[in-house]
Amino acid sequence: MRKLKGTAAIKKLMQAAPVIMIIVCVFIYFRFFRGVTIGHILEFTPDNLWLAALVMIGLFGMKSLSMFFPMLILVAASGSIFPSYFAALLVNCIGVLVMITLPYLIGRFAEREFVEKIISKQKNADKLREFKSDNEFFIAYFLRVINILPCDVVSLFLGSTDFSPAKYLAGSFLGIFPGLVTTTLMGANVEHPTSPAFWIAAVVEVVFAVGSALVYYFYKKRHKKDKNS
């Protein structure tokens, strides 16, 4: 009997943990990080590059649970903090993996009602259910590329639908990676906005955004055509 009660208590604790984590991160965001800029991040980041890397990765983790903190600011800030572009890109890659993993795990293990409540508050939440494919890797990749919903909401949703962890992580990361490369480069050259590297990264970012919008437009058009036929 005691064993059953203990198991039930552990189960309730596991179900409550995601809610508590998100509430804490939302509180921290509104208390300390609302309106934060790249300059603010640079001010409180340690001079020691190893500690700075840990702080940045921690901020990616907090961003994944706060639902508000803008990822692009973190990515660009890393480009400014680290003297080497490739070091900044590596930190951002690790940060993004943390950022897409935490909400996925919450979606996978939290109560479905809790996940649905969060997702339903989003403006384009219904669009998530439009995507039909047997290829989990493609769905994860495509949802990142078209970027119609916050990254964390997509992660929660895909976690709640029991996507394969390996296919989810691979598809999600590859969908985010092109923007990660260009935004890190822009952050590395933020003090030299007239430099060729900055403008090349900016143009590629715009082309990628426009291309993503066009891909989604044609996907919707084809989906509507298949639905009516």
mmCIF file of C-alpha atoms in Angstrom, residues 15-189:
data_model
loop_
_atom_site.group_PDB
_atom_site.id
_atom_site.type_symbol
_atom_site.label_atom_id
_atom_site.label_comp_id
_atom_site.label_asym_id
_atom_site.label_seq_id
_atom_site.Cartn_x
_atom_site.Cartn_y
_atom_site.Cartn_z
ATOM 1 C CA GLN A 15 3.426 15.845 -13.820
ATOM 2 C CA ALA A 16 3.693 18.994 -11.703
ATOM 3 C CA ALA A 17 7.415 19.570 -12.365
ATOM 4 C CA PRO A 18 6.996 20.892 -15.928
ATOM 5 C CA VAL A 19 4.353 23.372 -14.782
ATOM 6 C CA ILE A 20 6.574 24.585 -11.931
ATOM 7 C CA MET A 21 9.612 24.899 -14.233
ATOM 8 C CA ILE A 22 7.702 26.981 -16.777
ATOM 9 C CA ILE A 23 6.154 29.227 -14.103
ATOM 10 C CA VAL A 24 9.599 29.854 -12.567
ATOM 11 C CA CYS A 25 11.170 30.661 -15.952
ATOM 12 C CA VAL A 26 8.311 32.980 -16.920
ATOM 13 C CA PHE A 27 8.709 34.791 -13.585
ATOM 14 C CA ILE A 28 12.485 35.131 -14.088
ATOM 15 C CA TYR A 29 11.952 36.461 -17.592
ATOM 16 C CA PHE A 30 9.444 39.161 -16.588
ATOM 17 C CA ARG A 31 11.421 40.024 -13.447
ATOM 18 C CA PHE A 32 14.925 40.228 -14.924
ATOM 19 C CA PHE A 33 15.001 39.830 -18.709
ATOM 20 C CA ARG A 34 11.992 41.628 -20.159
ATOM 21 C CA GLY A 35 13.219 44.110 -22.764
ATOM 22 C CA VAL A 36 16.749 42.717 -22.632
ATOM 23 C CA THR A 37 19.097 43.649 -25.479
ATOM 24 C CA ILE A 38 22.406 42.308 -26.763
ATOM 25 C CA GLY A 39 24.114 45.093 -24.796
ATOM 26 C CA HIS A 40 22.502 43.936 -21.538
ATOM 27 C CA ILE A 41 23.670 40.363 -22.112
ATOM 28 C CA LEU A 42 27.211 41.553 -22.840
ATOM 29 C CA GLU A 43 27.234 43.545 -19.580
ATOM 30 C CA PHE A 44 26.514 40.645 -17.220
ATOM 31 C CA THR A 45 28.306 37.866 -19.132
ATOM 32 C CA PRO A 46 31.553 36.795 -17.350
ATOM 33 C CA ASP A 47 34.891 37.651 -18.941
ATOM 34 C CA ASN A 48 35.980 34.035 -18.637
ATOM 35 C CA LEU A 49 34.905 32.469 -21.937
ATOM 36 C CA TRP A 50 34.142 29.049 -20.429
ATOM 37 C CA LEU A 51 31.822 30.632 -17.858
ATOM 38 C CA ALA A 52 30.351 32.856 -20.569
ATOM 39 C CA ALA A 53 29.569 29.747 -22.616
ATOM 40 C CA LEU A 54 27.789 28.141 -19.635
ATOM 41 C CA VAL A 55 25.795 31.334 -19.022
ATOM 42 C CA MET A 56 24.718 31.516 -22.667
ATOM 43 C CA ILE A 57 23.693 27.853 -22.752
ATOM 44 C CA GLY A 58 21.763 28.416 -19.508
ATOM 45 C CA LEU A 59 19.962 31.365 -21.101
ATOM 46 C CA PHE A 60 18.982 29.164 -24.049
ATOM 47 C CA GLY A 61 17.542 26.692 -21.567
ATOM 48 C CA MET A 62 15.613 29.426 -19.760
ATOM 49 C CA LYS A 63 14.378 30.810 -23.070
ATOM 50 C CA SER A 64 12.959 27.385 -23.968
ATOM 51 C CA LEU A 65 10.727 27.421 -20.887
ATOM 52 C CA SER A 66 9.836 31.106 -20.675
ATOM 53 C CA MET A 67 8.109 31.142 -24.124
ATOM 54 C CA PHE A 68 8.951 34.842 -24.495
ATOM 55 C CA PHE A 69 12.704 35.349 -24.560
ATOM 56 C CA PRO A 70 13.826 35.995 -28.184
ATOM 57 C CA MET A 71 16.262 33.398 -29.485
ATOM 58 C CA LEU A 72 17.835 35.729 -32.072
ATOM 59 C CA ILE A 73 19.143 38.048 -29.340
ATOM 60 C CA LEU A 74 20.944 35.138 -27.680
ATOM 61 C CA VAL A 75 22.396 33.910 -30.962
ATOM 62 C CA ALA A 76 23.627 37.378 -31.946
ATOM 63 C CA ALA A 77 24.993 37.995 -28.431
ATOM 64 C CA SER A 78 27.141 34.867 -28.648
ATOM 65 C CA GLY A 79 28.564 36.176 -31.909
ATOM 66 C CA SER A 80 29.602 39.355 -30.067
ATOM 67 C CA ILE A 81 30.924 37.675 -26.911
ATOM 68 C CA PHE A 82 33.279 35.099 -28.352
ATOM 69 C CA PRO A 83 36.384 36.182 -30.291
ATOM 70 C CA SER A 84 36.095 33.260 -32.701
ATOM 71 C CA TYR A 85 33.069 32.919 -34.978
ATOM 72 C CA PHE A 86 33.271 29.122 -34.821
ATOM 73 C CA ALA A 87 33.396 29.164 -31.009
ATOM 74 C CA ALA A 88 30.264 31.341 -30.973
ATOM 75 C CA LEU A 89 28.561 29.027 -33.465
ATOM 76 C CA LEU A 90 29.448 25.971 -31.355
ATOM 77 C CA VAL A 91 27.983 27.580 -28.213
ATOM 78 C CA ASN A 92 24.858 28.519 -30.152
ATOM 79 C CA CYS A 93 24.516 24.990 -31.535
ATOM 80 C CA ILE A 94 24.713 23.499 -28.031
ATOM 81 C CA GLY A 95 22.315 26.159 -26.758
ATOM 82 C CA VAL A 96 19.799 25.416 -29.504
ATOM 83 C CA LEU A 97 19.965 21.673 -28.784
ATOM 84 C CA VAL A 98 19.182 22.431 -25.127
ATOM 85 C CA MET A 99 16.452 24.854 -26.194
ATOM 86 C CA ILE A 100 14.633 22.345 -28.410
ATOM 87 C CA THR A 101 15.114 19.398 -26.028
ATOM 88 C CA LEU A 102 13.624 20.756 -22.778
ATOM 89 C CA PRO A 103 10.138 21.675 -24.072
ATOM 90 C CA TYR A 104 10.063 18.477 -26.145
ATOM 91 C CA LEU A 105 10.601 16.442 -22.973
ATOM 92 C CA ILE A 106 7.925 18.447 -21.165
ATOM 93 C CA GLY A 107 5.497 17.796 -23.994
ATOM 94 C CA ARG A 108 6.372 14.108 -23.909
ATOM 95 C CA PHE A 109 5.932 13.559 -20.170
ATOM 96 C CA ALA A 110 3.512 16.259 -18.993
ATOM 97 C CA GLU A 111 -0.243 15.846 -18.920
ATOM 98 C CA ARG A 112 -1.796 16.306 -22.369
ATOM 99 C CA GLU A 113 -4.326 18.842 -21.044
ATOM 100 C CA PHE A 114 -1.521 21.084 -19.795
ATOM 101 C CA VAL A 115 0.245 21.007 -23.168
ATOM 102 C CA GLU A 116 -2.991 21.630 -25.075
ATOM 103 C CA LYS A 117 -3.791 24.614 -22.852
ATOM 104 C CA ILE A 118 -0.441 26.254 -23.664
ATOM 105 C CA ILE A 119 -0.631 25.501 -27.387
ATOM 106 C CA SER A 120 -4.255 26.632 -27.772
ATOM 107 C CA LYS A 121 -3.335 30.146 -26.583
ATOM 108 C CA GLN A 122 -1.137 30.656 -29.643
ATOM 109 C CA LYS A 123 -2.558 32.529 -32.612
ATOM 110 C CA ASN A 124 -1.671 29.906 -35.241
ATOM 111 C CA ALA A 125 -2.017 26.832 -33.027
ATOM 112 C CA ASP A 126 -4.550 25.148 -35.309
ATOM 113 C CA LYS A 127 -2.049 25.201 -38.161
ATOM 114 C CA LEU A 128 0.109 22.662 -36.346
ATOM 115 C CA ARG A 129 -2.534 20.024 -36.889
ATOM 116 C CA GLU A 130 -2.669 20.706 -40.631
ATOM 117 C CA PHE A 131 0.655 19.021 -41.290
ATOM 118 C CA LYS A 132 0.276 15.415 -42.297
ATOM 119 C CA SER A 133 3.199 13.161 -43.112
ATOM 120 C CA ASP A 134 4.542 9.763 -42.193
ATOM 121 C CA ASN A 135 8.025 11.258 -42.202
ATOM 122 C CA GLU A 136 8.629 12.635 -38.688
ATOM 123 C CA PHE A 137 12.027 14.037 -39.672
ATOM 124 C CA PHE A 138 10.439 16.082 -42.475
ATOM 125 C CA ILE A 139 7.658 17.458 -40.272
ATOM 126 C CA ALA A 140 10.144 18.549 -37.575
ATOM 127 C CA TYR A 141 12.386 20.140 -40.222
ATOM 128 C CA PHE A 142 9.545 21.816 -42.108
ATOM 129 C CA LEU A 143 7.951 23.359 -39.023
ATOM 130 C CA ARG A 144 11.298 24.963 -38.119
ATOM 131 C CA VAL A 145 11.884 26.251 -41.637
ATOM 132 C CA ILE A 146 8.496 27.943 -42.081
ATOM 133 C CA ASN A 147 8.630 29.338 -38.530
ATOM 134 C CA ILE A 148 4.895 30.027 -38.149
ATOM 135 C CA LEU A 149 4.891 29.457 -34.368
ATOM 136 C CA PRO A 150 7.339 30.045 -31.506
ATOM 137 C CA CYS A 151 10.077 27.421 -31.359
ATOM 138 C CA ASP A 152 9.077 26.305 -27.849
ATOM 139 C CA VAL A 153 5.417 25.760 -28.769
ATOM 140 C CA VAL A 154 6.410 23.575 -31.706
ATOM 141 C CA SER A 155 8.691 21.566 -29.404
ATOM 142 C CA LEU A 156 5.894 21.068 -26.854
ATOM 143 C CA PHE A 157 3.487 19.958 -29.568
ATOM 144 C CA LEU A 158 5.861 17.479 -31.214
ATOM 145 C CA GLY A 159 6.816 16.081 -27.807
ATOM 146 C CA SER A 160 3.153 15.551 -26.929
ATOM 147 C CA THR A 161 2.600 13.615 -30.180
ATOM 148 C CA ASP A 162 5.378 11.139 -29.286
ATOM 149 C CA PHE A 163 7.680 12.010 -32.164
ATOM 150 C CA SER A 164 10.841 9.921 -32.362
ATOM 151 C CA PRO A 165 13.465 11.816 -30.285
ATOM 152 C CA ALA A 166 16.223 11.211 -32.850
ATOM 153 C CA LYS A 167 14.130 12.320 -35.844
ATOM 154 C CA TYR A 168 12.744 15.279 -33.905
ATOM 155 C CA LEU A 169 16.179 16.543 -32.851
ATOM 156 C CA ALA A 170 17.777 15.988 -36.264
ATOM 157 C CA GLY A 171 14.930 17.611 -38.209
ATOM 158 C CA SER A 172 14.549 20.508 -35.798
ATOM 159 C CA PHE A 173 18.254 21.284 -35.633
ATOM 160 C CA LEU A 174 18.731 21.176 -39.410
ATOM 161 C CA GLY A 175 15.726 23.457 -39.872
ATOM 162 C CA ILE A 176 17.134 26.038 -37.440
ATOM 163 C CA PHE A 177 20.797 25.733 -38.444
ATOM 164 C CA PRO A 178 20.861 28.026 -41.544
ATOM 165 C CA GLY A 179 19.430 30.942 -39.555
ATOM 166 C CA LEU A 180 21.826 30.122 -36.728
ATOM 167 C CA VAL A 181 24.823 30.471 -39.046
ATOM 168 C CA THR A 182 23.754 33.852 -40.450
ATOM 169 C CA THR A 183 22.589 35.394 -37.164
ATOM 170 C CA THR A 184 25.806 34.360 -35.399
ATOM 171 C CA LEU A 185 27.753 36.000 -38.220
ATOM 172 C CA MET A 186 25.698 39.190 -37.886
ATOM 173 C CA GLY A 187 26.338 39.201 -34.130
ATOM 174 C CA ALA A 188 30.063 38.774 -34.707
ATOM 175 C CA ASN A 189 30.008 41.852 -36.951
#
